[in-house]
Tab-separated table of C-alpha atoms and ligand atoms in Angstrom:
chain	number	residue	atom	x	y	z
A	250	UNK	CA	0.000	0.000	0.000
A	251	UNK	CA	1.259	3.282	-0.439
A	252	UNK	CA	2.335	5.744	1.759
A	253	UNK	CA	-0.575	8.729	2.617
A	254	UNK	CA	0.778	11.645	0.541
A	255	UNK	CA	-1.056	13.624	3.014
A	256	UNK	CA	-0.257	12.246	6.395
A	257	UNK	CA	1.978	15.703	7.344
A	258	UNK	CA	-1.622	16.588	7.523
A	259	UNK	CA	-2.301	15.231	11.129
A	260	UNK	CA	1.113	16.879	12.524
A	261	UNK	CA	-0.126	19.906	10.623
A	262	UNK	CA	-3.474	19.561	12.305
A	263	UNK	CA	-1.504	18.614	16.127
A	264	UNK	CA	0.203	21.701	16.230
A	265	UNK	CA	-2.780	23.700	16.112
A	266	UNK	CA	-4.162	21.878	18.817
A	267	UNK	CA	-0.888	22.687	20.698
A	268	UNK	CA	-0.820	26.603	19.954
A	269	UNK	CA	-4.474	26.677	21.065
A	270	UNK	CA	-5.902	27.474	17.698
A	271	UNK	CA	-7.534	24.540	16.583
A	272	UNK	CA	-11.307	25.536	15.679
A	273	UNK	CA	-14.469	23.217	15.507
A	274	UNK	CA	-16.988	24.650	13.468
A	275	UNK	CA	-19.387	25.438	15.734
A	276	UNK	CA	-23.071	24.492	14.083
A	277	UNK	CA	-26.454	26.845	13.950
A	278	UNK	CA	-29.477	24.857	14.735
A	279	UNK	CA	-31.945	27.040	13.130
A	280	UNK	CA	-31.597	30.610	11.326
A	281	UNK	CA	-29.368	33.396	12.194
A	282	UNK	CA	-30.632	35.526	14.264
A	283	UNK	CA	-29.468	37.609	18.047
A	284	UNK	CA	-30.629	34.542	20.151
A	285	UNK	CA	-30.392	31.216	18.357
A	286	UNK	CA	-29.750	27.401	19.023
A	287	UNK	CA	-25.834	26.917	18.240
A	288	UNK	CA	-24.840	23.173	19.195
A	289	UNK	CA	-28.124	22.893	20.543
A	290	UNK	CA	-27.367	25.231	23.461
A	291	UNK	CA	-29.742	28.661	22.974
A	292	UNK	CA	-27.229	31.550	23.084
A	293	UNK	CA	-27.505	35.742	22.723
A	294	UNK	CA	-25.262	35.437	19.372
A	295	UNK	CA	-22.608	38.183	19.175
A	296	UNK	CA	-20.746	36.525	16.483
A	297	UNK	CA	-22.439	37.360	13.110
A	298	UNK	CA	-22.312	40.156	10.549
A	299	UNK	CA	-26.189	40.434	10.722
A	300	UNK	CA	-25.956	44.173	12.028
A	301	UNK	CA	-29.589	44.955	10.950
A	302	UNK	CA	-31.119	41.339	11.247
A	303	UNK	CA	-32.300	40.997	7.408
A	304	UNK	CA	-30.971	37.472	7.379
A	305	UNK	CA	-34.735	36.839	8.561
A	306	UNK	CA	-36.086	40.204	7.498
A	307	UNK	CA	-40.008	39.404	5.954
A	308	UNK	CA	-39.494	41.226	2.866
A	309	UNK	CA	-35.939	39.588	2.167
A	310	UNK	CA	-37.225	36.251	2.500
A	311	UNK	CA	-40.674	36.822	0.556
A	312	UNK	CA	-38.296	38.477	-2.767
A	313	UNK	CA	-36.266	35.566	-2.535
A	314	UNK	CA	-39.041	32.722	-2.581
A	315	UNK	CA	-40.746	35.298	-5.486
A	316	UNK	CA	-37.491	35.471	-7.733
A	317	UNK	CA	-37.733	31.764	-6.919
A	318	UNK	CA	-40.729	30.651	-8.144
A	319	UNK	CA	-40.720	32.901	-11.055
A	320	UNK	CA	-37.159	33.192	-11.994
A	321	UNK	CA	-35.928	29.758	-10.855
A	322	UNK	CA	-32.979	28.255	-8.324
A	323	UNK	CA	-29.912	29.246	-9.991
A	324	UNK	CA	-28.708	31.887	-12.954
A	325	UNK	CA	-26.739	28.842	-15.450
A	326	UNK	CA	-23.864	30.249	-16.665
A	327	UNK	CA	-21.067	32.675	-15.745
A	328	UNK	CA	-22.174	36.355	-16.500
A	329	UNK	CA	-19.925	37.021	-19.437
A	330	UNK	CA	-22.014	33.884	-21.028
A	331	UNK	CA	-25.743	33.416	-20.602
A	332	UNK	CA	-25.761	34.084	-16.457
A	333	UNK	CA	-26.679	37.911	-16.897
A	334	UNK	CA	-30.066	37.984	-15.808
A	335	UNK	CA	-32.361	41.431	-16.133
A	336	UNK	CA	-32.763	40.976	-11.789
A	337	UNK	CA	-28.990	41.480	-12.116
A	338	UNK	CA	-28.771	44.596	-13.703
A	339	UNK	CA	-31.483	46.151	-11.658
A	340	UNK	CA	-29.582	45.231	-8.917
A	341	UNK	CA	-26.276	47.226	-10.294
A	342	UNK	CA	-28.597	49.412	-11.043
A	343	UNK	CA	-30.307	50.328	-7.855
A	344	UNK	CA	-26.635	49.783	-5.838
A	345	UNK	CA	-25.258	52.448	-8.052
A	346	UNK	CA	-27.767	54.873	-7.608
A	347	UNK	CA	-27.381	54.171	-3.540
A	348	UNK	CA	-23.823	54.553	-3.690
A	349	UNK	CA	-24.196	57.922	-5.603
A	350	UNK	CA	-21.943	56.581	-8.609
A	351	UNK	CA	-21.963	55.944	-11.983
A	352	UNK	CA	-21.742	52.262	-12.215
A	353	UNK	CA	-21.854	48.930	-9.915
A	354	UNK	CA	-20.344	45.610	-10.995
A	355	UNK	CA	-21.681	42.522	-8.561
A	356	UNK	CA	-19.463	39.528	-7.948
A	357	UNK	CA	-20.690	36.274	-6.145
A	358	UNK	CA	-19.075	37.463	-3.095
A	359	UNK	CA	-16.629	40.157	-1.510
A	360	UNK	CA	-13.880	37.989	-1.462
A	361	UNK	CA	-14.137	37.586	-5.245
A	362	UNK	CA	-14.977	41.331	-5.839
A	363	UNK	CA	-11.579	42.331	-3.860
A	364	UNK	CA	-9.810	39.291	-5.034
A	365	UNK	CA	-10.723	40.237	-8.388
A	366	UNK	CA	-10.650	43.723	-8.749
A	367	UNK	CA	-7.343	44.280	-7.676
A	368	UNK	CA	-5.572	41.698	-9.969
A	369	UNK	CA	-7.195	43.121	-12.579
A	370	UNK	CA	-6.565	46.713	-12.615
A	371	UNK	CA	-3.247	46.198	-11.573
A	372	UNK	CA	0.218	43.982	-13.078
A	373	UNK	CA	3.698	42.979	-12.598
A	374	UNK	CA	5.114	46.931	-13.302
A	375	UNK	CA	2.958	48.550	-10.748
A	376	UNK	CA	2.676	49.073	-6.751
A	377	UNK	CA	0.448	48.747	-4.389
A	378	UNK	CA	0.271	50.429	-1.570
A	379	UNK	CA	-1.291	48.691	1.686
A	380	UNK	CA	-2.511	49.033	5.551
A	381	UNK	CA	-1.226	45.735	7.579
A	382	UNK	CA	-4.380	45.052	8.388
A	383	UNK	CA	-5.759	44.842	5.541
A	384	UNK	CA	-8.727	41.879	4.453
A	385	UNK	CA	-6.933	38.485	3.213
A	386	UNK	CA	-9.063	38.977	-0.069
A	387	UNK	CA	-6.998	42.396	-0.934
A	388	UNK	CA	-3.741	40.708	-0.045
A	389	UNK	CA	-4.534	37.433	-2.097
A	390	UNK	CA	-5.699	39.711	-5.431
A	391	UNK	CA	-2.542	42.184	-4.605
A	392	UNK	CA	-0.628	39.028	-5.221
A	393	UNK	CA	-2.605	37.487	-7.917
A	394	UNK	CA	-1.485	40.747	-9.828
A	395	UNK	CA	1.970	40.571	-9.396
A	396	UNK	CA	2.565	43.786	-8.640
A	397	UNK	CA	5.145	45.348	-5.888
A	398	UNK	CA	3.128	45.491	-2.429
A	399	UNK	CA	4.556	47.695	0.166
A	400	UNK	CA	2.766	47.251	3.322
A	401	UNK	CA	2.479	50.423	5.955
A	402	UNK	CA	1.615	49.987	9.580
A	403	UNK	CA	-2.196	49.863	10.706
A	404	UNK	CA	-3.942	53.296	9.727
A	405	UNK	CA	0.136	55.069	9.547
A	406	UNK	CA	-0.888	57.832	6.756
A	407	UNK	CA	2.879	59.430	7.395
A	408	UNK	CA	4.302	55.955	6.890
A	409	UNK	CA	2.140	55.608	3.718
A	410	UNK	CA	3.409	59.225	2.392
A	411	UNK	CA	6.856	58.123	3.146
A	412	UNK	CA	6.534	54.811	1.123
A	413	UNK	CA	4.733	56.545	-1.812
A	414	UNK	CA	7.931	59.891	-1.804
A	415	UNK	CA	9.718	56.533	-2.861
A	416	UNK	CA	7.983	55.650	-5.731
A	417	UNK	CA	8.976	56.803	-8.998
A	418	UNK	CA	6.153	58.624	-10.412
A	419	UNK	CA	6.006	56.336	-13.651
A	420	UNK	CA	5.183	53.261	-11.924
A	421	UNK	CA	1.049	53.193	-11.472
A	422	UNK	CA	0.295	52.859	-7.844
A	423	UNK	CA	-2.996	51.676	-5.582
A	424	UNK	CA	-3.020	53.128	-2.270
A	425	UNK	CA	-5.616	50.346	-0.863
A	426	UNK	CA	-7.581	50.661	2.623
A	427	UNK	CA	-10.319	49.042	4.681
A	428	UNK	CA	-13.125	51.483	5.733
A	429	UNK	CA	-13.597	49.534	8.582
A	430	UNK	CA	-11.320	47.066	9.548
A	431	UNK	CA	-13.205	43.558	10.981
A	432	UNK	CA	-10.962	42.587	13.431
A	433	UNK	CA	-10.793	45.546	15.519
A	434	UNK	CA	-13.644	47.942	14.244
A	435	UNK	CA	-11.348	50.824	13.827
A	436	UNK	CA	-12.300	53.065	10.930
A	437	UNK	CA	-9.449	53.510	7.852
A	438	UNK	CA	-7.536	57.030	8.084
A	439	UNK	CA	-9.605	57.640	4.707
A	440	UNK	CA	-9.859	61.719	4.491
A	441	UNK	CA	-6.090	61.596	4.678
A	442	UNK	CA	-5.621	58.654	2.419
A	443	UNK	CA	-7.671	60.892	-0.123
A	444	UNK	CA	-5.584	63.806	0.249
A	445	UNK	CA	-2.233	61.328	-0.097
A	446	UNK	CA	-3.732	59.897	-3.239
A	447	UNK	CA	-4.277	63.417	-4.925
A	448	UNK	CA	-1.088	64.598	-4.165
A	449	UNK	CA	0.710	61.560	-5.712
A	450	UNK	CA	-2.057	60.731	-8.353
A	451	UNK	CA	-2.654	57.006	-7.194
A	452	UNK	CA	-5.424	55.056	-7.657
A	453	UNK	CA	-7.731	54.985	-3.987
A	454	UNK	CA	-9.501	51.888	-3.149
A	455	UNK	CA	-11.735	51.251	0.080
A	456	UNK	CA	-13.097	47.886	0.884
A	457	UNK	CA	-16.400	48.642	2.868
A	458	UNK	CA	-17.350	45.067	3.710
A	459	UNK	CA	-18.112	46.126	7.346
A	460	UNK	CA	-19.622	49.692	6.696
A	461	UNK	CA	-22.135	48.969	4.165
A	462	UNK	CA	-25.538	48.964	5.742
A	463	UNK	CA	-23.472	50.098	9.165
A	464	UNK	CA	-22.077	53.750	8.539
A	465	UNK	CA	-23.079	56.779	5.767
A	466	UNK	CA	-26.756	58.313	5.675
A	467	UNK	CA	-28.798	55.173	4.882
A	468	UNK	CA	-25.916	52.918	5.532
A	469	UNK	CA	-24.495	54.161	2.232
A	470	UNK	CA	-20.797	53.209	3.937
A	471	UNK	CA	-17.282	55.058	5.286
A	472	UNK	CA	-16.938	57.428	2.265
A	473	UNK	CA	-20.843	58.918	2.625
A	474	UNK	CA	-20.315	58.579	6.351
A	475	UNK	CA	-17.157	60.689	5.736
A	476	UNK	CA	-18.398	63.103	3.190
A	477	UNK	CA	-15.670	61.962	0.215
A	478	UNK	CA	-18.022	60.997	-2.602
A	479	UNK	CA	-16.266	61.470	-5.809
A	480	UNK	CA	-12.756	61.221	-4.011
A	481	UNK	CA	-12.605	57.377	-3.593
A	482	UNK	CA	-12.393	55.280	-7.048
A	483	UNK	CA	-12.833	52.030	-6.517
A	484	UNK	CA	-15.340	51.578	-3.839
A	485	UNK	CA	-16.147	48.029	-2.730
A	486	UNK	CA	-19.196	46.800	-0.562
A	487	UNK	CA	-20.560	43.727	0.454
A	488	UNK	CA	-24.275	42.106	0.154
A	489	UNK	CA	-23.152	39.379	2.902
A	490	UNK	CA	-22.783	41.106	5.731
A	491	UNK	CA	-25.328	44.063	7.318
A	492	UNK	CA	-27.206	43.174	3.550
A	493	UNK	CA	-27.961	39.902	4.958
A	494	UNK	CA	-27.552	37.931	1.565
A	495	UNK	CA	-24.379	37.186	-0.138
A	496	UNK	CA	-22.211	39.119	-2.758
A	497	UNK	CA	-19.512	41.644	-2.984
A	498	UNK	CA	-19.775	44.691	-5.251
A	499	UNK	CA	-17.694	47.179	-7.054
A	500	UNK	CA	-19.117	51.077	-7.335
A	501	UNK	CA	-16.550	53.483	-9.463
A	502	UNK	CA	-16.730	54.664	-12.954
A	503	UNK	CA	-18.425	52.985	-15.916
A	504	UNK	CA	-15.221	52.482	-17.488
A	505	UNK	CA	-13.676	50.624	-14.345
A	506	UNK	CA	-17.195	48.425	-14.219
A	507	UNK	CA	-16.239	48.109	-18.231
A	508	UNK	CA	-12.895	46.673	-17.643
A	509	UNK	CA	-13.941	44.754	-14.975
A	510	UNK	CA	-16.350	42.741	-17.130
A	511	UNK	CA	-13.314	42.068	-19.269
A	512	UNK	CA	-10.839	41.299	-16.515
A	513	UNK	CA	-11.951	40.277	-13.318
A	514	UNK	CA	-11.479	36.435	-12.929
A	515	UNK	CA	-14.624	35.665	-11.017
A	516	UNK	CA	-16.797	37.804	-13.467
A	517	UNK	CA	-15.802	35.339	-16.158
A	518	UNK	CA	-15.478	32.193	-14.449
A	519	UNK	CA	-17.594	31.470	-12.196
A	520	UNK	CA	-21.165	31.477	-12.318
A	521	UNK	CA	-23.306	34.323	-11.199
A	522	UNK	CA	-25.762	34.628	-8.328
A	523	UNK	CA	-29.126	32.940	-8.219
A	524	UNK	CA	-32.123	35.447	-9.111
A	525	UNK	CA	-33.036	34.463	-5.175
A	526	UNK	CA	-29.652	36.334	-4.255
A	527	UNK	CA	-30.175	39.701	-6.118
A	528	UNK	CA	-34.146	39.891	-5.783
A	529	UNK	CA	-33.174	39.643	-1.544
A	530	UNK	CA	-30.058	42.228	-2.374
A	531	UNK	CA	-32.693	44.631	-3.855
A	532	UNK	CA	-35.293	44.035	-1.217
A	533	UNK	CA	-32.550	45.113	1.320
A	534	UNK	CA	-31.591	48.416	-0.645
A	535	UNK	CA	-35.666	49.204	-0.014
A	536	UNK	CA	-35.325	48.072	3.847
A	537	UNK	CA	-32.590	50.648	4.560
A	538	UNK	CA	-34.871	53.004	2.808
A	539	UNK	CA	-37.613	52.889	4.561
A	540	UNK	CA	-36.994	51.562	7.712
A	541	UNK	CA	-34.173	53.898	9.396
A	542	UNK	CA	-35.123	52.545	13.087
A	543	UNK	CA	-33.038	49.666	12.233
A	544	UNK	CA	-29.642	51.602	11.742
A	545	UNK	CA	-30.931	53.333	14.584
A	546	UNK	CA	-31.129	50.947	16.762
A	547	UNK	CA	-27.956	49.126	16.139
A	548	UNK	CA	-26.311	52.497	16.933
A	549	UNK	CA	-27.780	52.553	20.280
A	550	UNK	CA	-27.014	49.164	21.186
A	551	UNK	CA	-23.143	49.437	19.854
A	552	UNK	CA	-22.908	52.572	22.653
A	553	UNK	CA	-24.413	50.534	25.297
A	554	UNK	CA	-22.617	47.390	24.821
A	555	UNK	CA	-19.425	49.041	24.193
A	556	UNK	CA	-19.661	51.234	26.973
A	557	UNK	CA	-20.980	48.128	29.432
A	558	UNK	CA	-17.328	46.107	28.148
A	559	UNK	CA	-15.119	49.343	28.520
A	560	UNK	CA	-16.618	49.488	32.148
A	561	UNK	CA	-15.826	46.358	33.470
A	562	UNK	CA	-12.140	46.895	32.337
A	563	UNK	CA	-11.667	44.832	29.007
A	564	UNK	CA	-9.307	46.066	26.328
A	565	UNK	CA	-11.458	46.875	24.002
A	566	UNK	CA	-8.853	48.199	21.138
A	567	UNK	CA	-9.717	51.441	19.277
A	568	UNK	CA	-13.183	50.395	18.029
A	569	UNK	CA	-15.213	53.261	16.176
A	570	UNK	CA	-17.865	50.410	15.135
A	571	UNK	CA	-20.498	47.745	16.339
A	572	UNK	CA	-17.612	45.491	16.128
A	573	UNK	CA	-15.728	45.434	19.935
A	574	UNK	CA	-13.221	43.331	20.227
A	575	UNK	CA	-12.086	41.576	23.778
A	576	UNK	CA	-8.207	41.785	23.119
A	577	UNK	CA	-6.361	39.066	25.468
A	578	UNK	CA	-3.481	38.309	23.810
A	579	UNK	CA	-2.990	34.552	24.173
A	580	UNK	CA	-4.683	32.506	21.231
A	581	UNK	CA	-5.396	29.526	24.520
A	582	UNK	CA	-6.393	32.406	26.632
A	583	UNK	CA	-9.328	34.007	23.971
A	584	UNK	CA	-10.515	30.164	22.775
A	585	UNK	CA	-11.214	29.172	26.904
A	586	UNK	CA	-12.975	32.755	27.060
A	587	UNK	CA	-15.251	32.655	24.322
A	588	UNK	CA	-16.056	28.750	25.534
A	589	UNK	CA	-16.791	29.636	28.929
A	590	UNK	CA	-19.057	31.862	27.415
A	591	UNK	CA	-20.547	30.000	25.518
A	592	UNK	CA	-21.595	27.349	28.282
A	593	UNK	CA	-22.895	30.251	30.302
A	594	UNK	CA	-25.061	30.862	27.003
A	595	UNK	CA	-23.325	33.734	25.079
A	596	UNK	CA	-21.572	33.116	21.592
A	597	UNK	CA	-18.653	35.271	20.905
A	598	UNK	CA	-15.489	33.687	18.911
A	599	UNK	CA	-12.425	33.644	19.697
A	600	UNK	CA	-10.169	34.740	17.281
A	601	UNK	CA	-6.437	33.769	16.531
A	602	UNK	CA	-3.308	34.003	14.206
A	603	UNK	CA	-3.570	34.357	11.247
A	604	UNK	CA	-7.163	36.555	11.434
A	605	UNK	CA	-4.950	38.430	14.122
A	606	UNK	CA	-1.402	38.781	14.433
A	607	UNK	CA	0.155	36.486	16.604
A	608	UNK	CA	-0.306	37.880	20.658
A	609	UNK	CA	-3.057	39.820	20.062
A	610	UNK	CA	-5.530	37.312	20.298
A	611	UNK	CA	-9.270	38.143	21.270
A	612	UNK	CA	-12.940	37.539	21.534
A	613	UNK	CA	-14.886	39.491	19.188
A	614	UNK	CA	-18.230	40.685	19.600
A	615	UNK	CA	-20.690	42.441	17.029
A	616	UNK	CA	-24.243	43.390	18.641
A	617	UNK	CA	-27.039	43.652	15.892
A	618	UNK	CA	-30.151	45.644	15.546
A	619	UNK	CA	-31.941	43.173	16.635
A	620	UNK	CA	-30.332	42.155	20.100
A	621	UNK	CA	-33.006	43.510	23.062
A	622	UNK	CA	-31.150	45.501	26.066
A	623	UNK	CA	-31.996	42.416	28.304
A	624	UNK	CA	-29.611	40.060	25.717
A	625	UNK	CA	-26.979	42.462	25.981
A	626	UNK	CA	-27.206	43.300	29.786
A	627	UNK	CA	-26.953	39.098	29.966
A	628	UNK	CA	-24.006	39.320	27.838
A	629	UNK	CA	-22.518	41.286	29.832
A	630	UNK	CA	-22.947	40.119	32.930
A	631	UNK	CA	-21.481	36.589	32.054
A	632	UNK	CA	-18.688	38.500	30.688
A	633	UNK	CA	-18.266	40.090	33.932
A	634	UNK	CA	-17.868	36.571	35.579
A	635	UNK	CA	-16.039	34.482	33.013
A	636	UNK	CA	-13.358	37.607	32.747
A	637	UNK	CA	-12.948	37.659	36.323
A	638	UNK	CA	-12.680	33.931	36.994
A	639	UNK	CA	-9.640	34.148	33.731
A	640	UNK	CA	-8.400	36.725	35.707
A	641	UNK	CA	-8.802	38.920	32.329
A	642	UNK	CA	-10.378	41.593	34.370
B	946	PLP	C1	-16.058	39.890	5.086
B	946	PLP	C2	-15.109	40.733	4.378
B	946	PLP	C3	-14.885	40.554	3.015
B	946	PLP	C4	-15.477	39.409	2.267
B	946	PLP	O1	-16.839	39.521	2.076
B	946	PLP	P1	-17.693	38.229	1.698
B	946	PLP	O2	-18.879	38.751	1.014
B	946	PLP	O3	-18.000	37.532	2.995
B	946	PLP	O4	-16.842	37.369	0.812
B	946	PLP	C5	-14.046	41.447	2.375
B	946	PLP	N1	-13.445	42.459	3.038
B	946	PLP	C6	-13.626	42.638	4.361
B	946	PLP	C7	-12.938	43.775	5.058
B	946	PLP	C8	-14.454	41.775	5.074
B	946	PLP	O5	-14.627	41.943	6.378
């Protein structure tokens, strides 16, 4: 018999036991929601990216089973074949008008749409310019493109300046930023990074995965919320998160939509969402419309629960967001707190290297819209205990 070609696999899978950050995927009985069966124990769920709770919103859920029944389960080909669909385009249609610009290109996800985008606009003679922190789906498409990436340290706009005085003014450059970054809920240095790309004519990119539906009038995202329309050119947003679907878009010029038709990998080869996804994705656009309370309230419960963990003496990082991390340090230390939570009947995950560089381990929380005060005040009170019996507080 041979060998297993993959039995480094199990050593692999030992020394993540050892460094604390082996992970069991933990499973959700029924639908996503603030409280909800996970391993059949009911929890208050600070884990997901449901900030306004359309996961389960009525009119989400009655467009999809519509586009369903009428449209059918899935779109058949790739969009740059037969998988463009007319609920697609109203979709890019109705984003772009949201976003305030002149064109939207959907991908299947934001991965793809950050993955993609940057390996296409950019190639082997040209930089990039990045914050450390930055989502793995910008670094992976920074190196799918080839091109030189210099790295500056989280939200450093002097260190950026200092990287881009050395670039030679011939070499095309992409000064690339989160607009909120998901690990520690800080906001990107963005006015400045808009002033820095003027002055050295680079191309400015934001990835608003975790501000779309969150910050901006409307939850129009980071660059509404900051007042730079027109200054940011390649704005990216996601349909998975506060959206509640799935799907990643790109909001710029027509031309950059054009040439992202032509160009971006997951455009071309991979098949495009099912009429479900965008009829839900449009039916969300018209929920953050009309129904302001929800931003609202997610606003109010961020200040409570963030003030409630700053109280009892956590280290809650720099946070500007509904996303508060716990920051521990120790990858073992962050797993046993977020699983003594979770037997006391509160969900938060405990995140390690690589999601967060190594010793700066945590438990991160994200309250929704749709957590009540008494879920959160319960939340808070077992992390009250479980920190002091870990000695974290
Ligand atoms: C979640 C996330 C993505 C990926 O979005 P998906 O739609 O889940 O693929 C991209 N960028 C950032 C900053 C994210 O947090």
């Amino acid at each position: 018999m041979r060998p297993d070609p993959l039995a480094y696999l199990a050593a692999d899978l030992q020394a993540l036991r050892d460094e604390g950050l082996y992970r069991h995927l933990r499973v959700l009985d029924g639908e996503q929601a603030a409280r909800t069966s996970i391993d059949h124990r009911l929890v208050v769920n600070l884990s997901s990216n449901n900030y306004l709770g359309l996961t389960t919103h009525p009119t989400l859920r009655e467009r999809a089973v519509e586009a369903t029944r009428t449209l059918g389960v899935g779109a058949g080909s790739v969009r740059t074949i037969a998988g463009t669909m007319d609920i697609h385009l109203q979709l890019e249609r109705r984003l772009a008008e949201f976003k305030r610009t002149e064109a939207v290109v959907v991908f299947q996800s934001g991965f793809a749409a950050n993955a993609g985008t940057v390996s296409a606009l950019l190639g082997p003679d040209d930089v990039i310019v990045s914050d450390e922190l930055n989502h793995a789906s910008i670094i992976d498409g920074a190196r799918l493109s080839r091109a030189a990436i210099k790295v500056f340290p989280h939200r450093d706009v002097a260190a950026a300046r200092r990287i881009l005085e050395g670039v030679p003014r011939t070499h095309r450059t992409l000064l690339i930023s989160d607009g909120v970054f998901s690990m520690d809920g800080d906001l990107g240095a963005l006015p400045a990074l808009c002033d820095l790309a003027e002055e050295f004519g680079c191309i400015l990119m934001v990835d608003d995965a975790h501000a779309s539906g969150v910050f901006g009038r409307q939850g129009r995202g980071t660059i509404d919320h900051f007042g730079l329309h027109g200054r940011v050119d390649v704005q990216v947003g996601t349909l998975s998160k506060a959206f509640g679907v799935l799907g990643g878009y790109v909001a710029g010029s027509r031309a950059l939509v054009e040439i992202l038709y032509h160009r971006a990998r997951p455009f071309l080869f991979s098949t495009s969402h099912p009429p479900a996804v965008a009829a839900a994705c449009l039916a969300a656009i018209e929920v953050l419309e009309s129904e302001p309370e929800l931003l609202d309230r997610l606003w109010d419960n961020t200040r409570f629960f963030k003030a409630g963990l700053g109280a009892l003496g956590f280290n809650t990082g720099a946070s500007e967001s509904p996303i508060t991390p716990v920051i521990v340090g120790d990858a073992g230390l962050a797993m046993t707190l977020s699983d003594r939570l979770f037997e006391k009947g509160v969900f938060a995950q405990g995140i390690g290297f690589p999601t967060v560089p190594r010793g700066k381990a945590r438990v991160r929380t994200i309250v929704t819209a749709t957590h009540t005060r008494d879920q959160l005040q319960f939340a808070l009170d077992c992390f009250k205990t479980v920190g002091t019996g870990l000695g974290v507080i």
